[in-house]
XYZ file of C-alpha atoms in Angstrom:
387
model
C 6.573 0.302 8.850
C 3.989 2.978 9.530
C 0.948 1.969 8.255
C -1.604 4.714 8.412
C 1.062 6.167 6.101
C 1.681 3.595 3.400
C -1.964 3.307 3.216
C -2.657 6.987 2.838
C 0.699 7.800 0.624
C -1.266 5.179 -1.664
C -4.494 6.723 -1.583
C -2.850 10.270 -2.313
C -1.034 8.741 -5.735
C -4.354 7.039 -6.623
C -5.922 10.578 -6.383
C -3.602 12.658 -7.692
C -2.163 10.094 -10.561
C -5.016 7.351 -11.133
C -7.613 10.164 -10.675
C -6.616 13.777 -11.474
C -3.639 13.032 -13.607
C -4.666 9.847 -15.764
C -8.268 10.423 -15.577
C -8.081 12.191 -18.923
C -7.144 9.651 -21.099
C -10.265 7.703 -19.617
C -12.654 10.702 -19.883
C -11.657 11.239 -22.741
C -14.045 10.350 -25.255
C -16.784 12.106 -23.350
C -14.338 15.118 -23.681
C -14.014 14.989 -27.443
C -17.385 14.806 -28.097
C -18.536 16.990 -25.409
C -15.907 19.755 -27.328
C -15.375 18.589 -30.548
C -11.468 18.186 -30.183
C -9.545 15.750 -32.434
C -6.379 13.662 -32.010
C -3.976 16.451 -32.219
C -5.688 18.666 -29.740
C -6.209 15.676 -27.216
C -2.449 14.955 -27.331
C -1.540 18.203 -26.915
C -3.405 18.918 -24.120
C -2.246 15.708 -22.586
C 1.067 17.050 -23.378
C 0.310 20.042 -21.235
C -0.288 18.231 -18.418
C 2.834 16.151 -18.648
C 4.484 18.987 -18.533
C 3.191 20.494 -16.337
C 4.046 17.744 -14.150
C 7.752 18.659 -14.550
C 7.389 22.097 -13.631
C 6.175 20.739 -10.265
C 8.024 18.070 -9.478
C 11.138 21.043 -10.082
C 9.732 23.048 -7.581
C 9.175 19.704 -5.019
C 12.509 19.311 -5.245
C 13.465 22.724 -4.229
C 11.114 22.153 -1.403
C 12.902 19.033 -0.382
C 12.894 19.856 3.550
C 9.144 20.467 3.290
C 7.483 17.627 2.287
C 4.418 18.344 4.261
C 4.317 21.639 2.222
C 4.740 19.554 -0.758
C 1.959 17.667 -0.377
C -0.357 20.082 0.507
C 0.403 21.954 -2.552
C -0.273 18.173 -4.551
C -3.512 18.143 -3.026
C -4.443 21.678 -3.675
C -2.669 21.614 -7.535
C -5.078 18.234 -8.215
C -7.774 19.470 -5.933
C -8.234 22.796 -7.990
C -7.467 21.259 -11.307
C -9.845 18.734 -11.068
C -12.820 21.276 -9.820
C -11.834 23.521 -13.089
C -12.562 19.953 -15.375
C -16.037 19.552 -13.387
C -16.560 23.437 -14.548
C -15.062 23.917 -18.075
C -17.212 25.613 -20.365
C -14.801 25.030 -23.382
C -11.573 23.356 -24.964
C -9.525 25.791 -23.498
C -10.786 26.024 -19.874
C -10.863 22.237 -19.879
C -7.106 22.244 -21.034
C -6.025 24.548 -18.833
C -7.721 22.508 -15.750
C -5.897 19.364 -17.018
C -2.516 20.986 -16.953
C -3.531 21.888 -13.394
C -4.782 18.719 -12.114
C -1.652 17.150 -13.901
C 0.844 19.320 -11.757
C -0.870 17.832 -8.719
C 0.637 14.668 -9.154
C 4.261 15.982 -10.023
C 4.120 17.285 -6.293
C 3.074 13.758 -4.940
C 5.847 11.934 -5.478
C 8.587 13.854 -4.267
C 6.881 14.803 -1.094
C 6.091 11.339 -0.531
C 9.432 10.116 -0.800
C 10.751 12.411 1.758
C 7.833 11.765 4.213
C 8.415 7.873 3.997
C 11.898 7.902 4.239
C 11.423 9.928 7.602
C 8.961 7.869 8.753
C 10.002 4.360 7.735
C 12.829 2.441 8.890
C 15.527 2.356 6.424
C 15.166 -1.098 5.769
C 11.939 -1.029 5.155
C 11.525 1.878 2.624
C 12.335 0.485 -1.192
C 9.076 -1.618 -0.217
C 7.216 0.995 1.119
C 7.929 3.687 -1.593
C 6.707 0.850 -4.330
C 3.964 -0.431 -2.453
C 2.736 3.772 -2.036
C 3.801 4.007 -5.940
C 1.398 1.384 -7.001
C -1.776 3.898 -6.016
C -1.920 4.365 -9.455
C -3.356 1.467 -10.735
C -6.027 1.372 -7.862
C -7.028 4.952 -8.791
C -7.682 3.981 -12.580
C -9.675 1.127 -10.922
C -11.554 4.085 -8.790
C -11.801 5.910 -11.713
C -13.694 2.864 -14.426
C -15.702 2.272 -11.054
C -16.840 6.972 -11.069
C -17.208 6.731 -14.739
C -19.523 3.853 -14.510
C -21.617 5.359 -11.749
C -22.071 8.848 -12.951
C -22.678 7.783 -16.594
C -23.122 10.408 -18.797
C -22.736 12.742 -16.318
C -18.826 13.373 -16.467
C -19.027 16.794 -14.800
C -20.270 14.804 -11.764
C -17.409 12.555 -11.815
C -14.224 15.470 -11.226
C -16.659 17.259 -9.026
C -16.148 13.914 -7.013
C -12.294 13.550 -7.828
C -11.217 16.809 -6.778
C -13.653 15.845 -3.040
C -11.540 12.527 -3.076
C -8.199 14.154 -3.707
C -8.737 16.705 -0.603
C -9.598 13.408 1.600
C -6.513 11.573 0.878
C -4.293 14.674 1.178
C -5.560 15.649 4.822
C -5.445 12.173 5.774
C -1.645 11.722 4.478
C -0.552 14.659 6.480
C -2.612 12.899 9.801
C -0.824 10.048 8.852
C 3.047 11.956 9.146
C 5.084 11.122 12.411
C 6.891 14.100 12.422
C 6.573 18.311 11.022
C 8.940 19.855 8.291
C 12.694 20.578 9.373
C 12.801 17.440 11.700
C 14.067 14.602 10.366
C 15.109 10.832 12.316
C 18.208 10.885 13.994
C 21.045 9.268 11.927
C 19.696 10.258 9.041
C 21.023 13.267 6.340
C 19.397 15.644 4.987
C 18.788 16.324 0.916
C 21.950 18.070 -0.611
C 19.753 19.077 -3.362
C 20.559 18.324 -7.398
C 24.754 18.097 -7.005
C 26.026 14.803 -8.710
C 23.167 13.598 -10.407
C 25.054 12.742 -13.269
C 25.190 9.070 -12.049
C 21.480 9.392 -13.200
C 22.675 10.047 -16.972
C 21.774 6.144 -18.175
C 18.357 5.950 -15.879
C 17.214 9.470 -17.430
C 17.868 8.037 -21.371
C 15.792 4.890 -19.822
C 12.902 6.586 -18.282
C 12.294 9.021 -21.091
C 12.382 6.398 -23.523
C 9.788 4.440 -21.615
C 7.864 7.545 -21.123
C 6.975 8.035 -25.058
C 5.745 4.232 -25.430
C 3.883 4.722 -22.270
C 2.061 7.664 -23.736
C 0.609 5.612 -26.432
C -1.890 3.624 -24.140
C -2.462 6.818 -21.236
C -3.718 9.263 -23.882
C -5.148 6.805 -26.556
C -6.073 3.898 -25.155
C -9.317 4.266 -24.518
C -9.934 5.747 -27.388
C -9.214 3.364 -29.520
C -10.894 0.875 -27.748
C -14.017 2.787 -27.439
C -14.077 3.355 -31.213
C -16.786 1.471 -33.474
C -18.623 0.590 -29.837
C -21.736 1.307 -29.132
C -21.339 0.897 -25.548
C -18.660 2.286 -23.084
C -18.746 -0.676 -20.942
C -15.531 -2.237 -23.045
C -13.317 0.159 -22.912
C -14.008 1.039 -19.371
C -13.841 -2.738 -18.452
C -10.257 -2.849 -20.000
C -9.222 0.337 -18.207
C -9.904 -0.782 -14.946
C -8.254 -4.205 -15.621
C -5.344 -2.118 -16.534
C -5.882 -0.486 -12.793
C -6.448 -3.768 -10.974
C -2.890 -5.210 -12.336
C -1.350 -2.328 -11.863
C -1.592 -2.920 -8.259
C 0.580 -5.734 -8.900
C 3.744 -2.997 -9.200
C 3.655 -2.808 -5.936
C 5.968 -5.953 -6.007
C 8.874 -3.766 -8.114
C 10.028 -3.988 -4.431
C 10.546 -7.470 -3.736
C 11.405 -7.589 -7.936
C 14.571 -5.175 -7.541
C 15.500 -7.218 -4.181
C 15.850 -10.125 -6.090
C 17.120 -9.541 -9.129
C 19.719 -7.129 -10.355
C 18.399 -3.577 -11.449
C 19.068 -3.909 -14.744
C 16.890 -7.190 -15.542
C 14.194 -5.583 -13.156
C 14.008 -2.910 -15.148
C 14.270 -5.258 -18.691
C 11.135 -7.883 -16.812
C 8.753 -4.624 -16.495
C 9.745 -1.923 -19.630
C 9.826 -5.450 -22.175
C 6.324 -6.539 -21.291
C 5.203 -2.887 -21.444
C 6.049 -2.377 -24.801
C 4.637 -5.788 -25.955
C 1.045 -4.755 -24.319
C 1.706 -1.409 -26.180
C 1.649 -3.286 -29.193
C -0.969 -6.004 -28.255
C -3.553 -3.634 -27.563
C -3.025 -1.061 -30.999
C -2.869 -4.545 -33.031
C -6.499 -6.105 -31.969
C -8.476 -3.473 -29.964
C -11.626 -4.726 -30.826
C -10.527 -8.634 -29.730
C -11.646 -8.639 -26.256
C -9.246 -11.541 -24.982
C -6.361 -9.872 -26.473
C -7.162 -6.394 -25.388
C -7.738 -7.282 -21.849
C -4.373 -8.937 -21.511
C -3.021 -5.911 -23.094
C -4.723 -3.998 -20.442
C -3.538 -6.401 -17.643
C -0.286 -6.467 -19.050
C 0.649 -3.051 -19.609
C -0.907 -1.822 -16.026
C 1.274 -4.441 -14.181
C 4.372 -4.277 -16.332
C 3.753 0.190 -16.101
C 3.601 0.560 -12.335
C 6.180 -2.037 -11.909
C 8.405 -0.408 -14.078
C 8.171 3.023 -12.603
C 8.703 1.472 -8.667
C 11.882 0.157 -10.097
C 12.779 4.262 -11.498
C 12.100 4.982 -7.511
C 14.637 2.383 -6.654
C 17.128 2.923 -9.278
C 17.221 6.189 -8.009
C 17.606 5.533 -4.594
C 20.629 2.994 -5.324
C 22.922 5.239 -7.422
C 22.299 8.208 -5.248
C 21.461 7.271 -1.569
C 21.385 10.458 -0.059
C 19.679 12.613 -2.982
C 16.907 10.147 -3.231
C 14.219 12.528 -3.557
C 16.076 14.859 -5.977
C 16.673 11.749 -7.899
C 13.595 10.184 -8.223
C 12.303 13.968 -8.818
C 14.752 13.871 -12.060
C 13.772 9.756 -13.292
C 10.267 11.138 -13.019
C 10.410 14.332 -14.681
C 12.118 12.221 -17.807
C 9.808 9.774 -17.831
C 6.806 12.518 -18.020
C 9.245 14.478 -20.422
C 8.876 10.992 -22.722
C 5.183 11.324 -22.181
C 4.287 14.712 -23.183
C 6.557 13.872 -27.088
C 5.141 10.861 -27.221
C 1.455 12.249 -26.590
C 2.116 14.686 -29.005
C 3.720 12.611 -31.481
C 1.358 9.995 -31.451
C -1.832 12.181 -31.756
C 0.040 13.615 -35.193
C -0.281 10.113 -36.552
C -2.533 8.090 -34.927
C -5.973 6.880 -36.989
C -8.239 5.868 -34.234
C -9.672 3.483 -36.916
C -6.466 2.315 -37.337
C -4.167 2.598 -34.342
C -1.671 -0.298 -35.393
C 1.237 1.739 -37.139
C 1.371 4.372 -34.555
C 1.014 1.630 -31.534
C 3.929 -0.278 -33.200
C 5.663 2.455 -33.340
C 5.420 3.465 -29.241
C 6.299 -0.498 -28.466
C 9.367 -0.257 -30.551
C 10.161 3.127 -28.457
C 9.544 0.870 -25.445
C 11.890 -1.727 -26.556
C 14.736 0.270 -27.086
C 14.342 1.957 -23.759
C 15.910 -1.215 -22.083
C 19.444 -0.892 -23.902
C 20.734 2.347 -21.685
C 20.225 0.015 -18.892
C 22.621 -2.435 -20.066
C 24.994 0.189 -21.113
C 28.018 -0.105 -18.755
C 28.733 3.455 -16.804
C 30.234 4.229 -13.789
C 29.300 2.506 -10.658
C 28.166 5.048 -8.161
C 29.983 5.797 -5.200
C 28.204 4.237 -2.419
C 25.832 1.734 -4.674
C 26.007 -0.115 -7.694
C 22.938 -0.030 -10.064
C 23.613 -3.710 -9.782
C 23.217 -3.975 -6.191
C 20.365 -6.495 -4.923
C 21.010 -5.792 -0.605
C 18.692 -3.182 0.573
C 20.502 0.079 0.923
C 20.467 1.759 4.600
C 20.013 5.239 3.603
């Protein structure tokens, strides 16, 4: 396994996703105050950046034969986006630098896909693609550590985020064995979006998860943070969510060892249950912490195992694939941002927490919903595919 590249793939996704992408929900509070925006307006702009996220990971997937390319443009998208936060002068400008820094991240992925699985030996990738995937939680850990340092100065903190996001983009494409158009011998290029259909069950699952998800990213912070007179909660729990995350990068060895479907039931299940957990008792710090824990772990886990599904039902569109889980699961995001900010009472987060967990829960049945095994791979398979 190349190293240098696991290593900086991860630091990339902690930029671009931990940092530029999820950042908001963390900032947040310093946002709303520093504007004057509500609930509504900090769902929808959240929304925006979900989005936005789509748009880009489209266009990754267009630029499948270019993942160097494709990263460069996540790095400049997140770069950009989080220099226009550090700079906003108002609501708008802020949300329009979101939605920016968001598309960042919709770039990552894909392009790191396609640079690992030229890189790494096939029977090495579904551990190296969840092990770069799990970047996320150490970024949210990277980004409690900024907010703490920097204080009130927020500004400070995505002038510093968009420097980190430029590092770990020139060091990713340092790290890359090879330049766009070559690819290892034996191995086929990316047909593009033909026969994704096999994907119809994963997409239903993803988006599903996607809407709970968006519960705890947008308003978690908030609603821990409310009533406090210090930050230092909230933040505490938001990095705890970051350090567990870092446990997804087992979905690997998870997938390996189960079947796909229970994977996925062992990581969305928990999810929803922290979901719940944390809108139910947000000011108990035990159970709020192991909501945190919970939910960062179960998260990143569960969207490693999208990567794999992906890769199992359709070997040889695996970037295109996990291009289409991810755009459904950011798709679930954005309505469930927007949906939640409509009802949500910060005061009183429990009816429209419940509501997300319940989302969560019923996100496991498409899973379990027999379809069509897929030519080369069932979504049952446990063997490591040679792709």
């Amino acid at each position: 396994m190349r190293w240098k590249l696991v290593a900086s793939g991860l630091a990339l996704i902690a930029a671009t996703y931990g940092l530029a992408r999820f950042g908001y929900g963390l900032f947040l509070p310093r946002f709303a105050e520093a504007f004057d925006m509500g609930p509504g307006l900090s769902g929808a702009i959240q929304a925006g950046s979900f989005l936005s996220y789509c748009l880009t990971a489209l266009l990754a997937a267009r630029l499948g034969s270019r993942p160097r390319l494709v990263v460069g443009l996540a790095g400049t998208a997140a770069a950009l986006g989080s220099a226009g936060v550090a700079a906003a002068p108002n609501a708008g400008v802020l949300a329009a630098a979101v939605v920016m820094a968001g598309a960042g991240a919709g770039f990552a992925t894909p392009g790191l896909v396609s640079l690992i699985e030229r890189n790494v030996k096939p029977d090495r990738q579904e551990n190296a693609q969840t092990i770069v995937n799990s970047g996320t939680g150490a970024g949210l850990v990277a980004a409690g550590v900024l907010l703490v340092l920097v204080a009130g100065q927020w500004r400070l903190g995505w002038a510093v985020i968009a420097g980190v996001v430029v590092l770990a983009t020139v060091a990713t494409l340092r790290s890359d064995g090879r330049r766009d158009g070559q690819s290892p011998a034996g191995t086929k290029q990316n047909p593009g979006w033909k026969n994704l259909a096999a994907l119809a069950r994963p997409l239903a699952a993803a988006a599903l998860a996607g809407a709970s998800s968006g519960a705890v990213w947008t308003f978690g912070r908030t609603v821990l943070a409310e009533g406090r007179e210090t930050e230092l909660y909230s933040i505490g729990a938001w990095m705890v969510l970051g350090a567990f995350g870092v446990l997804g990068a087992g979905a690997g060895r998870i997938v390996q060892a189960w079947s796909l479907r229970t994977a996925w039931t062992v990581t969305t299940l928990p999810m929803a249950g922290a979901t719940m957990l944390m809108g139910a008792f947000p000011g108990t710090a035990a159970a709020a912490y192991a909501a945190a824990a919970l939910f960062g772990a179960s998260y990143i886990a569960m969207s490693g195992v999208l990567i794999v599904w992906a890769v199992r039902i359709v070997p040889e569109q695996a970037s295109a694939g996990t291009v289409a889980l991810f755009i459904a699961l950011a798709v679930g995001q954005a309505a469930g941002s927007v949906g939640l900010g409509a009802v949500l009472a910060p005061d009183a987060p429990v009816g429209a927490f419940s509501l997300a967990a319940a989302v969560g829960v019923l996100a496991v049945f498409p899973a379990w919903i027999r379809g069509r095994a897929a030519p080369k791979h069932s979504d049952d398979t446990v063997s490591i595919p040679s792709r």
